[in-house]
Short mmCIF file of C-alpha atoms in Angstrom, two decimals:
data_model
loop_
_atom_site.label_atom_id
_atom_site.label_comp_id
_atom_site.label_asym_id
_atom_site.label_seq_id
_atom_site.Cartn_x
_atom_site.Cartn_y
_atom_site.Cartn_z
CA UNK A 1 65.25 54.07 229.31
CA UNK A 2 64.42 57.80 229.41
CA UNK A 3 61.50 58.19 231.95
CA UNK A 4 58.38 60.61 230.20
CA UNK A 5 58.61 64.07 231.23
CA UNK A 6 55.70 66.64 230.11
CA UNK A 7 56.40 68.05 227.08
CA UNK A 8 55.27 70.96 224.60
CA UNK A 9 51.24 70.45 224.32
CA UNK A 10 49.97 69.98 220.17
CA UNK A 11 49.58 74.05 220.60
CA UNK A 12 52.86 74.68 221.09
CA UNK A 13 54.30 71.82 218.75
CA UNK A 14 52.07 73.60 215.78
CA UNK A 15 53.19 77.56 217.21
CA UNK A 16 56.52 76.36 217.01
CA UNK A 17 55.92 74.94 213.14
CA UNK A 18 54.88 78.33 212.22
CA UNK A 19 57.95 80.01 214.13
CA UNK A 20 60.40 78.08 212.51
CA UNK A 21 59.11 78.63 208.75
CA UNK A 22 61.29 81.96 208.12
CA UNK A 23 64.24 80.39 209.14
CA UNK A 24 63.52 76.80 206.70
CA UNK A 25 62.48 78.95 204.25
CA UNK A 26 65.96 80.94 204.08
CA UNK A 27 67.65 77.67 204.00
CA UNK A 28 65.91 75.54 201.05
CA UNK A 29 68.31 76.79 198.17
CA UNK A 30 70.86 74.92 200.58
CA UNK A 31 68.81 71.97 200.73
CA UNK A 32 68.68 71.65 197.36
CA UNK A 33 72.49 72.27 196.71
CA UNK A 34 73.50 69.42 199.35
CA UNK A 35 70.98 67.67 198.09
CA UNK A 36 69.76 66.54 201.64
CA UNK A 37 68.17 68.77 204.73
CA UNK A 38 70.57 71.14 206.14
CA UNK A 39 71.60 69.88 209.62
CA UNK A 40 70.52 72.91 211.27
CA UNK A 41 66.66 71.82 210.29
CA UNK A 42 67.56 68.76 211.80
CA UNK A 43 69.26 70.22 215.21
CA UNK A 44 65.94 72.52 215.12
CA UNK A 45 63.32 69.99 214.73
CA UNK A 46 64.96 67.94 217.47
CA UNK A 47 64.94 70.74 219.47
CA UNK A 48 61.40 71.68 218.91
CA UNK A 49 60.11 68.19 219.86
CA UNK A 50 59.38 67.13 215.93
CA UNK A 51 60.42 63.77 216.25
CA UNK A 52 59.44 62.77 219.71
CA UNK A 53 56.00 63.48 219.15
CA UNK A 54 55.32 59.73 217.69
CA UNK A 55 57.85 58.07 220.20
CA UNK A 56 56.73 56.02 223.41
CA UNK A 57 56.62 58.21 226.30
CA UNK A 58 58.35 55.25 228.10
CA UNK A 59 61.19 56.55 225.97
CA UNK A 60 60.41 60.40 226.24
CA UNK A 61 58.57 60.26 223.88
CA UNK A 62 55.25 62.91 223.50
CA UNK A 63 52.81 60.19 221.86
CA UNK A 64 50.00 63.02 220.77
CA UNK A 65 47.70 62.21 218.34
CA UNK A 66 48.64 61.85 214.80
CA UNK A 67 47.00 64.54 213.85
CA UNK A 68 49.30 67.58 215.05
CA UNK A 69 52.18 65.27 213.76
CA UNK A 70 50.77 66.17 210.30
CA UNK A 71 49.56 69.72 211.43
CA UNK A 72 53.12 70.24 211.94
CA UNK A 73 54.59 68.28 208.82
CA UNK A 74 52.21 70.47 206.68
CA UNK A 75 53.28 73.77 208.32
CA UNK A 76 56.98 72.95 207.83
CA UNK A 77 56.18 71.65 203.87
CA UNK A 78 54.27 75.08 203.40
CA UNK A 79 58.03 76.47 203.98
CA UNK A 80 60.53 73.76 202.95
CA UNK A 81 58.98 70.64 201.11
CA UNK A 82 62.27 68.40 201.57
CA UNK A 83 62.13 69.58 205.22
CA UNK A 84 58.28 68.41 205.51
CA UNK A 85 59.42 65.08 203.73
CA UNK A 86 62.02 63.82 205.96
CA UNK A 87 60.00 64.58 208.93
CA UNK A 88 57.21 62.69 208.22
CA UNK A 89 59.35 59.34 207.54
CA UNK A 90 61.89 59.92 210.18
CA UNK A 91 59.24 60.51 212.43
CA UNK A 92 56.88 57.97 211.65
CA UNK A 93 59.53 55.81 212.20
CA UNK A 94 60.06 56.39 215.57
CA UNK A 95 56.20 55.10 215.80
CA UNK A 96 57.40 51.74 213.93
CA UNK A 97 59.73 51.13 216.10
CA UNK A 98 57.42 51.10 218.99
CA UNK A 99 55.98 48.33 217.29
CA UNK A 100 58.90 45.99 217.28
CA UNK A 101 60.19 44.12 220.35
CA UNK A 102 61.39 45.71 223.74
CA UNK A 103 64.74 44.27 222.88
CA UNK A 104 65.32 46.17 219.27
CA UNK A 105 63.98 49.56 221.10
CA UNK A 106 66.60 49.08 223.91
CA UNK A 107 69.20 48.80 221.17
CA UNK A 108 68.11 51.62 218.94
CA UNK A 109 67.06 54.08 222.00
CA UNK A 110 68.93 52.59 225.33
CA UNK A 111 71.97 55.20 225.05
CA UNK A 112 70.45 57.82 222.83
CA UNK A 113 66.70 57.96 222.93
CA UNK A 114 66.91 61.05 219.75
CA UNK A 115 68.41 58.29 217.49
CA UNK A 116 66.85 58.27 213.88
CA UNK A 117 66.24 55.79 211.35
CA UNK A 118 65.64 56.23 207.55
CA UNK A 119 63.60 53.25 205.42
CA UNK A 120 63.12 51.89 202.37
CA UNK A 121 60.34 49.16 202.38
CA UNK A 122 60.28 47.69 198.85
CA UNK A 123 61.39 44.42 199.21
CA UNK A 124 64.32 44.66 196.67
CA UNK A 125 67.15 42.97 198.43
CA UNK A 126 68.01 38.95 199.68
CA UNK A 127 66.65 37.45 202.44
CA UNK A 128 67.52 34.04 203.96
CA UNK A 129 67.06 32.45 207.35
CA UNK A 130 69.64 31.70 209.55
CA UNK A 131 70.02 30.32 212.89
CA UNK A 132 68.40 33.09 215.02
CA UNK A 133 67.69 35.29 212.51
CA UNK A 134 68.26 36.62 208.89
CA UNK A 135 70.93 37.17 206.49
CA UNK A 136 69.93 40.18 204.18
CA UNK A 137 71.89 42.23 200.87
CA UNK A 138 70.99 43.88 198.59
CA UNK A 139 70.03 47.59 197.43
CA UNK A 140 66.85 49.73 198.78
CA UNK A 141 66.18 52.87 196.67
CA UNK A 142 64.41 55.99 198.41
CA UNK A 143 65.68 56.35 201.51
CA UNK A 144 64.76 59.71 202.87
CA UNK A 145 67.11 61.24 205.23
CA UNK A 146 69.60 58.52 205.23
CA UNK A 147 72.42 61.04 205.71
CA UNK A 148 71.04 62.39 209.70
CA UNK A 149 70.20 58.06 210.05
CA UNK A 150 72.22 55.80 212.46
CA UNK A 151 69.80 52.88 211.70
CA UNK A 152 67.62 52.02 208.87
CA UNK A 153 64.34 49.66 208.15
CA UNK A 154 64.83 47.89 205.25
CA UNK A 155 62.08 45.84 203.65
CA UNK A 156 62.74 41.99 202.40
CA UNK A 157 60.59 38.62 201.53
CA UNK A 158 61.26 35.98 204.32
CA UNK A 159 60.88 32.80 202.39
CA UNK A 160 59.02 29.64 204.15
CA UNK A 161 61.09 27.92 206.36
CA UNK A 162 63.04 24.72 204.92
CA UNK A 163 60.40 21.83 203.91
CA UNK A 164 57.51 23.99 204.70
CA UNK A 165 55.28 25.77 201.55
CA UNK A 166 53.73 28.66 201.40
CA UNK A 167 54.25 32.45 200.00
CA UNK A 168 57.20 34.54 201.47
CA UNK A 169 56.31 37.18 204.11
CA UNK A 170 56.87 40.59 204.39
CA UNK A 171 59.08 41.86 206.73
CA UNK A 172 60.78 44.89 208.02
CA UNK A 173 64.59 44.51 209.10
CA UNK A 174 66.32 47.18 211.55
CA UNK A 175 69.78 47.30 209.87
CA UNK A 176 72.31 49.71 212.35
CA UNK A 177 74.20 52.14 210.11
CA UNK A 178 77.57 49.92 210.14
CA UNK A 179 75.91 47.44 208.12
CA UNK A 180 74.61 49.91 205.42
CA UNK A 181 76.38 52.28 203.14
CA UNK A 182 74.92 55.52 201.01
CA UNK A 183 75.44 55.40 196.94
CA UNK A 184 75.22 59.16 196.81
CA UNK A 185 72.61 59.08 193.56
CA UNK A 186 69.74 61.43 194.30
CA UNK A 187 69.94 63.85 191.25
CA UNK A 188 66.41 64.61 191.00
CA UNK A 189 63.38 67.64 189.60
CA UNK A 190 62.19 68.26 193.16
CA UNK A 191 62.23 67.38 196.94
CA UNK A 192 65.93 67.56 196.41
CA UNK A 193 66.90 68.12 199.60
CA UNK A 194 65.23 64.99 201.09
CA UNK A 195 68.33 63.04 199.96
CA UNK A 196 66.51 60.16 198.91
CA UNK A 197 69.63 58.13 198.18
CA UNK A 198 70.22 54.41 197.33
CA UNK A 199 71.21 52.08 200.55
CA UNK A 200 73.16 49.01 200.32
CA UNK A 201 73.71 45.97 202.61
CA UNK A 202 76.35 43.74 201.75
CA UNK A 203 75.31 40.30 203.83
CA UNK A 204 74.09 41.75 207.33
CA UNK A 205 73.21 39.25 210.28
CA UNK A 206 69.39 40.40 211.48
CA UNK A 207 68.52 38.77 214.56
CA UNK A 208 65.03 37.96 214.71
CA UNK A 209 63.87 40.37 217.46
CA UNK A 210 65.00 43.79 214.83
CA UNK A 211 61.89 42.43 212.12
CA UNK A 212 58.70 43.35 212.19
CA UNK A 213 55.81 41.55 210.35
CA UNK A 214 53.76 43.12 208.00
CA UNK A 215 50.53 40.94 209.05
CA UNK A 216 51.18 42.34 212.35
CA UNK A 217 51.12 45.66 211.87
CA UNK A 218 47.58 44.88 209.76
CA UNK A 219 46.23 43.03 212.59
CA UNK A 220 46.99 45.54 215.19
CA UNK A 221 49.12 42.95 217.07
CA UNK A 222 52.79 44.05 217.17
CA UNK A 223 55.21 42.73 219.55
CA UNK A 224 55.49 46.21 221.06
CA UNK A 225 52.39 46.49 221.97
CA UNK A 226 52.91 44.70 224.91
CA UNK A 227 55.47 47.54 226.58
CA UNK A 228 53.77 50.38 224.61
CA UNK A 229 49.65 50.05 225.14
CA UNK A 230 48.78 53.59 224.44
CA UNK A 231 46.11 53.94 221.90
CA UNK A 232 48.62 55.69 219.01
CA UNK A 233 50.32 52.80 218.91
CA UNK A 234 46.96 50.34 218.13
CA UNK A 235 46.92 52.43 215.04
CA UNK A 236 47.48 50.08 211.71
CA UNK A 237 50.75 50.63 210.87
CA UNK A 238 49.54 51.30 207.02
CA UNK A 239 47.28 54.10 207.68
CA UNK A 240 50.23 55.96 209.89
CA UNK A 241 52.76 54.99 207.59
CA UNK A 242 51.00 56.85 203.79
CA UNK A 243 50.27 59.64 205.65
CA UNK A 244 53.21 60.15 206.72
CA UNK A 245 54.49 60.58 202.61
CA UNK A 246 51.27 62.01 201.49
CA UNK A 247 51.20 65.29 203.68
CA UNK A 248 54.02 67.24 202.89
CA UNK A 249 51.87 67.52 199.57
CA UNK A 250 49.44 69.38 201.58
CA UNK A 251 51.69 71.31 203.31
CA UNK A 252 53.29 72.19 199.63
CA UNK A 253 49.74 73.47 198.25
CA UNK A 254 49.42 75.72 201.14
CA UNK A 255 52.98 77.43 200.39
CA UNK A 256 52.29 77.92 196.83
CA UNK A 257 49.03 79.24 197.84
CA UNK A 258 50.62 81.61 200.14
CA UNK A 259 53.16 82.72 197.70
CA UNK A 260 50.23 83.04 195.04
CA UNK A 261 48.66 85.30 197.35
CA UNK A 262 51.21 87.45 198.05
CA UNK A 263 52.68 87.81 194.64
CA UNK A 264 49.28 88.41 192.76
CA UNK A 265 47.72 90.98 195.60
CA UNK A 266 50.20 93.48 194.13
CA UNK A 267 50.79 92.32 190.35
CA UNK A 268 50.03 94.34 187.70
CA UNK A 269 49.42 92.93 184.09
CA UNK A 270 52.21 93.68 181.70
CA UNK A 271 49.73 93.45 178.67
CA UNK A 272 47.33 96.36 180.23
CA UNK A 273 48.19 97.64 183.19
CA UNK A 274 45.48 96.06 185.04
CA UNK A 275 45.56 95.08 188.90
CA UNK A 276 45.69 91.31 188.52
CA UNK A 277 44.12 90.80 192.14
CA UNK A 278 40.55 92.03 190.24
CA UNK A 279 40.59 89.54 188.17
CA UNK A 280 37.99 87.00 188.43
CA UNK A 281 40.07 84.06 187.05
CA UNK A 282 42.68 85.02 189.70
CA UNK A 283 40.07 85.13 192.25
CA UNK A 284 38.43 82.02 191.54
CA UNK A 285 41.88 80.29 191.73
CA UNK A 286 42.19 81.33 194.93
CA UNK A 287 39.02 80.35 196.18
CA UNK A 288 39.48 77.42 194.72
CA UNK A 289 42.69 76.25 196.21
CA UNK A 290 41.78 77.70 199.82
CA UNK A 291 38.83 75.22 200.14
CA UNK A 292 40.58 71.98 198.56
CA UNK A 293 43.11 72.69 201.16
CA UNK A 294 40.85 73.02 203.93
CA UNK A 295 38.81 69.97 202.89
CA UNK A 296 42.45 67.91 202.77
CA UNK A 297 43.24 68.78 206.51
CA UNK A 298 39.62 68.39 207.65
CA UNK A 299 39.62 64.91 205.76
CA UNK A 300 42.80 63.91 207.21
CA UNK A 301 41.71 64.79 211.13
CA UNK A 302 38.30 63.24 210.59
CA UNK A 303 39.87 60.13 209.31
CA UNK A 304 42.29 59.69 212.12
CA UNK A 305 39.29 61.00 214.86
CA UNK A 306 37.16 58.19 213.61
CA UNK A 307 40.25 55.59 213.75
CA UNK A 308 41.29 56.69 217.38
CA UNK A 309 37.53 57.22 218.74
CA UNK A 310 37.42 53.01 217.59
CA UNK A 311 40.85 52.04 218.99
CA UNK A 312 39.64 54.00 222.56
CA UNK A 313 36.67 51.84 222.43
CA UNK A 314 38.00 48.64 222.03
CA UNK A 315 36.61 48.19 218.59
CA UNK A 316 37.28 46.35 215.72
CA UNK A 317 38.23 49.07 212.31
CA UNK A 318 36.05 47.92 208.98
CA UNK A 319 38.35 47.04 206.61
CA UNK A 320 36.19 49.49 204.13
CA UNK A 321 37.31 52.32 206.24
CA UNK A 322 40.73 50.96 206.13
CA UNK A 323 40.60 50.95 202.42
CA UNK A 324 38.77 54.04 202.47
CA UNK A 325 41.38 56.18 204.41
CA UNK A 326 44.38 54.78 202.04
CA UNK A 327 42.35 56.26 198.74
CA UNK A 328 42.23 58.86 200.93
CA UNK A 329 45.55 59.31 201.45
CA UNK A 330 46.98 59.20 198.37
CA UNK A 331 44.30 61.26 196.49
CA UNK A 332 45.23 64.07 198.66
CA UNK A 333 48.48 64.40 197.12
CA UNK A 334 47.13 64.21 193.80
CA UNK A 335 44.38 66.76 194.82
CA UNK A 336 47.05 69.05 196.13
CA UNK A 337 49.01 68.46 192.86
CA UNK A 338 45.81 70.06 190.93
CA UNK A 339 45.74 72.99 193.60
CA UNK A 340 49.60 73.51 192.92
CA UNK A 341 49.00 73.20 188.73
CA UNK A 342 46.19 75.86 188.96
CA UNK A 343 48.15 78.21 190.84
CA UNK A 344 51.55 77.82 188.67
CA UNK A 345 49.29 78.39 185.44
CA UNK A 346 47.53 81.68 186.76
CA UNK A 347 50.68 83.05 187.75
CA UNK A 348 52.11 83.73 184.24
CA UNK A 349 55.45 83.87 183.20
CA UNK A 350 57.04 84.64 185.62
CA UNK A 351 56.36 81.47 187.42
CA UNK A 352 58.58 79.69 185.42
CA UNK A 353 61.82 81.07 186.26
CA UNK A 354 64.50 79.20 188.64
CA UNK A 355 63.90 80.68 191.99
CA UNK A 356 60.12 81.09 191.43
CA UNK A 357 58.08 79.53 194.45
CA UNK A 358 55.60 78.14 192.40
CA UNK A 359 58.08 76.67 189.89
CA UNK A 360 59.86 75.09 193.48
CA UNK A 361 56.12 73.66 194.87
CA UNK A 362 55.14 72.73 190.92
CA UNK A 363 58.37 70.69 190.89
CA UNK A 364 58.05 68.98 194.47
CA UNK A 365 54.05 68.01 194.48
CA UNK A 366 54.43 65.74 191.31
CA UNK A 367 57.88 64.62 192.31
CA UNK A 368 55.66 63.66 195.56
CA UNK A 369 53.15 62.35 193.52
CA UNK A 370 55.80 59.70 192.21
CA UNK A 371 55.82 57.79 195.28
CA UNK A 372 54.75 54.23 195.20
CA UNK A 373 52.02 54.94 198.11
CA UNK A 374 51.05 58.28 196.19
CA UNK A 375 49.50 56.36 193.39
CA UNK A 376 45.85 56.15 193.76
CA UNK A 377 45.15 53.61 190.97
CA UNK A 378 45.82 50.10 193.04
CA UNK A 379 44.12 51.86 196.37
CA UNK A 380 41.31 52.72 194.18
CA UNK A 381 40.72 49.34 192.66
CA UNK A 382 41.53 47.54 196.24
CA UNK A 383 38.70 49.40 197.53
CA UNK A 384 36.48 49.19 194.53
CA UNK A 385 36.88 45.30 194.39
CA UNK A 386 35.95 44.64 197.85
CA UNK A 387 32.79 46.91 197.60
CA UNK A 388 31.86 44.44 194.72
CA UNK A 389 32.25 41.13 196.95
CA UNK A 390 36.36 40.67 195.86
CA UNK A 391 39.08 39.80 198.77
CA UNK A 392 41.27 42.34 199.86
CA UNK A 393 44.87 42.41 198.33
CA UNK A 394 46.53 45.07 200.51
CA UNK A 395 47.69 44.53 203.76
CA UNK A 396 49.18 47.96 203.88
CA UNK A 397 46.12 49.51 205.11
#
């Protein structure tokens, strides 16, 4: 175990966000030809603290406040969108496994506390119980980052035990990288270079201390929380979790706003001659975009002010909140997606040729917007229904 030594402060974490965006930017034509994040992002984020700043400082890890983790994921997405991506689950995951017990985090962190773990949560493979633990196969689509991995959480149903009723339970199972392969299959419109590739397990022994319960994560009662009491870590493992997939669609508004900016402060209208920066339906597009953007990132810190302030105090968190923060969540990416459409349509023609930045963010926000936690439909309907005296149905919240 790596003793905590004081590291950058959330200034310097965001400062070195910004510095870095030249250098991801010159690199996401590569990202999108291996079809994964170039492994010099990777070498720099590590370097730049990126994904220690959700890791137990009994581990060296930074544990700041979620909120300049996303800071930073959106200042990387506003320069490479698979970049942004695979930060925000690798890192996140390093918060999960904080969560699990001291035994899996000796395993995963005891020789090499920078190890990183992909996921894929839907619970798509085999589970059954064995003698001290779990046999699990199967295939998990979506796993973001995979390639830079050495382990991976993999979702599965835990049926009842033998002679006992009752539904299956949700679990997540920390599979090391011998007991996984990569079926190289991301061909894909946008965020190509998160390498969001298929992950198989062909009958893998899980011991019962690498799971983590879903219900525990909801009730704020992991096993980790024993070794790792800071207040980040009381967080409910749903709320850190979306956010963690929703971002990067912020980040990818603010790019395409950027390069919108740039672009149409010296365009001149083929059809007239006209400066295009004086018109008002250029202007108001702007305007537009730059104060959705800034209500997304105040949104997002208020939300996780209000969760922390309550976790500080001992308190219990309403599960409207809860439900609250998830619409949240996703309807921020489809927000952004709105911002991104605006922008791509005022830009004209040229726009839509390969190369284009707002062709690249037009393609990455809705293939973001395809993710399972992206939709706000269910979220919407969770949160409706329990306004209107229904039971809650998601325990991913």
């Amino acid at each position: 175990m790596s003793s905590a030594a004081a590291g950058p402060s959330p200034a310097e974490l965001r400062a070195r966000a910004v510095a870095m965006q030249p250098a991801l930017a010159e690199r996401v034509t590569e990202a999108d030809r291996l079809r994964r994040v170039p492994d010099a992002n990777i070498a720099a984020m590590r370097d730049a603290g990126f994904f220690r700043m959700l890791q137990p400082a009994r581990w060296g890890g930074l544990e700041v406040d979620p909120q300049v983790f996303y800071d930073v994921q959106m200042t990387v997405g506003a320069a490479c969108a698979s970049t942004a991506w695979v930060l925000g689950v690798l890192g996140v995951h390093a918060w999960q496994l904080a969560l699990f017990p001291l035994a899996a985090q000796e395993e995963v962190w005891g020789e090499d506390p920078g190890t990183l773990i992909s996921s894929s949560y839907a619970p798509t493979g085999k589970v059954t119980r064995e003698p001290g633990g779990f046999l699990l196969s199967g295939r998990w689509s979506f796993s973001s980052g995979c390639d830079h991995a050495q382990w991976a959480f993999l979702g599965g149903l835990v049926p009842p035990p033998a002679g006992e009723a009752g539904p299956p339970e949700m679990r997540t199972f920390l599979v090391p990288r011998k007991d996984w392969r990569i079926d190289d299959n991301w061909h894909v419109m946008g965020l190509k270079g998160t390498g969001s590739k298929d992950v198989v397990v062909d009958g893998a022994f899980i011991p019962e201390h690498r799971t983590h319960k879903l219900i525990d994560g909801f009730k704020r009662r992991s096993p980790g929380n024993e070794v790792n009491p800071a207040p980040l870590f009381k967080l409910p493992f749903g709320q850190v979790f979306v956010r963690s997939v929703s971002t990067t669609a912020i980040g990818i508004a603010q790019g395409a706003l950027d390069a919108y900016r740039k672009n149409t402060a010296s365009r001149i209208a083929a059809s007239d001659g006209a400066k295009v920066a004086l018109d008002p339906s250029a202007q108001t597009v702007a305007a537009r975009a730059h104060g959705v953007i800034e209500d997304l990132k105040t949104q997002l810190h208020r939300n996780f002010e209000e969760m922390l302030a309550q976790v500080k105090a001992g308190e219990d968190l309403p599960l409207e909140r809860r439900l609250k923060f998830r619409v949240d969540s996703s309807m921020a990416v489809v927000r952004s997606a709105e911002v991104v459409d605006a922008l791509f349509t005022e830009s004209g023609g040229r726009a839509v040729f390969d190369g284009s930045l707002l062709q690249r963010a037009f393609l990455d926000v809705h293939t973001a917007r395809a993710h399972y936690a992206n939709n706000p439909e269910k979220p919407a309907r969770n949160l409706g229904g329990v306004l209107l005296g229904q039971k809650n149905t998601d325990y991913f919240v």
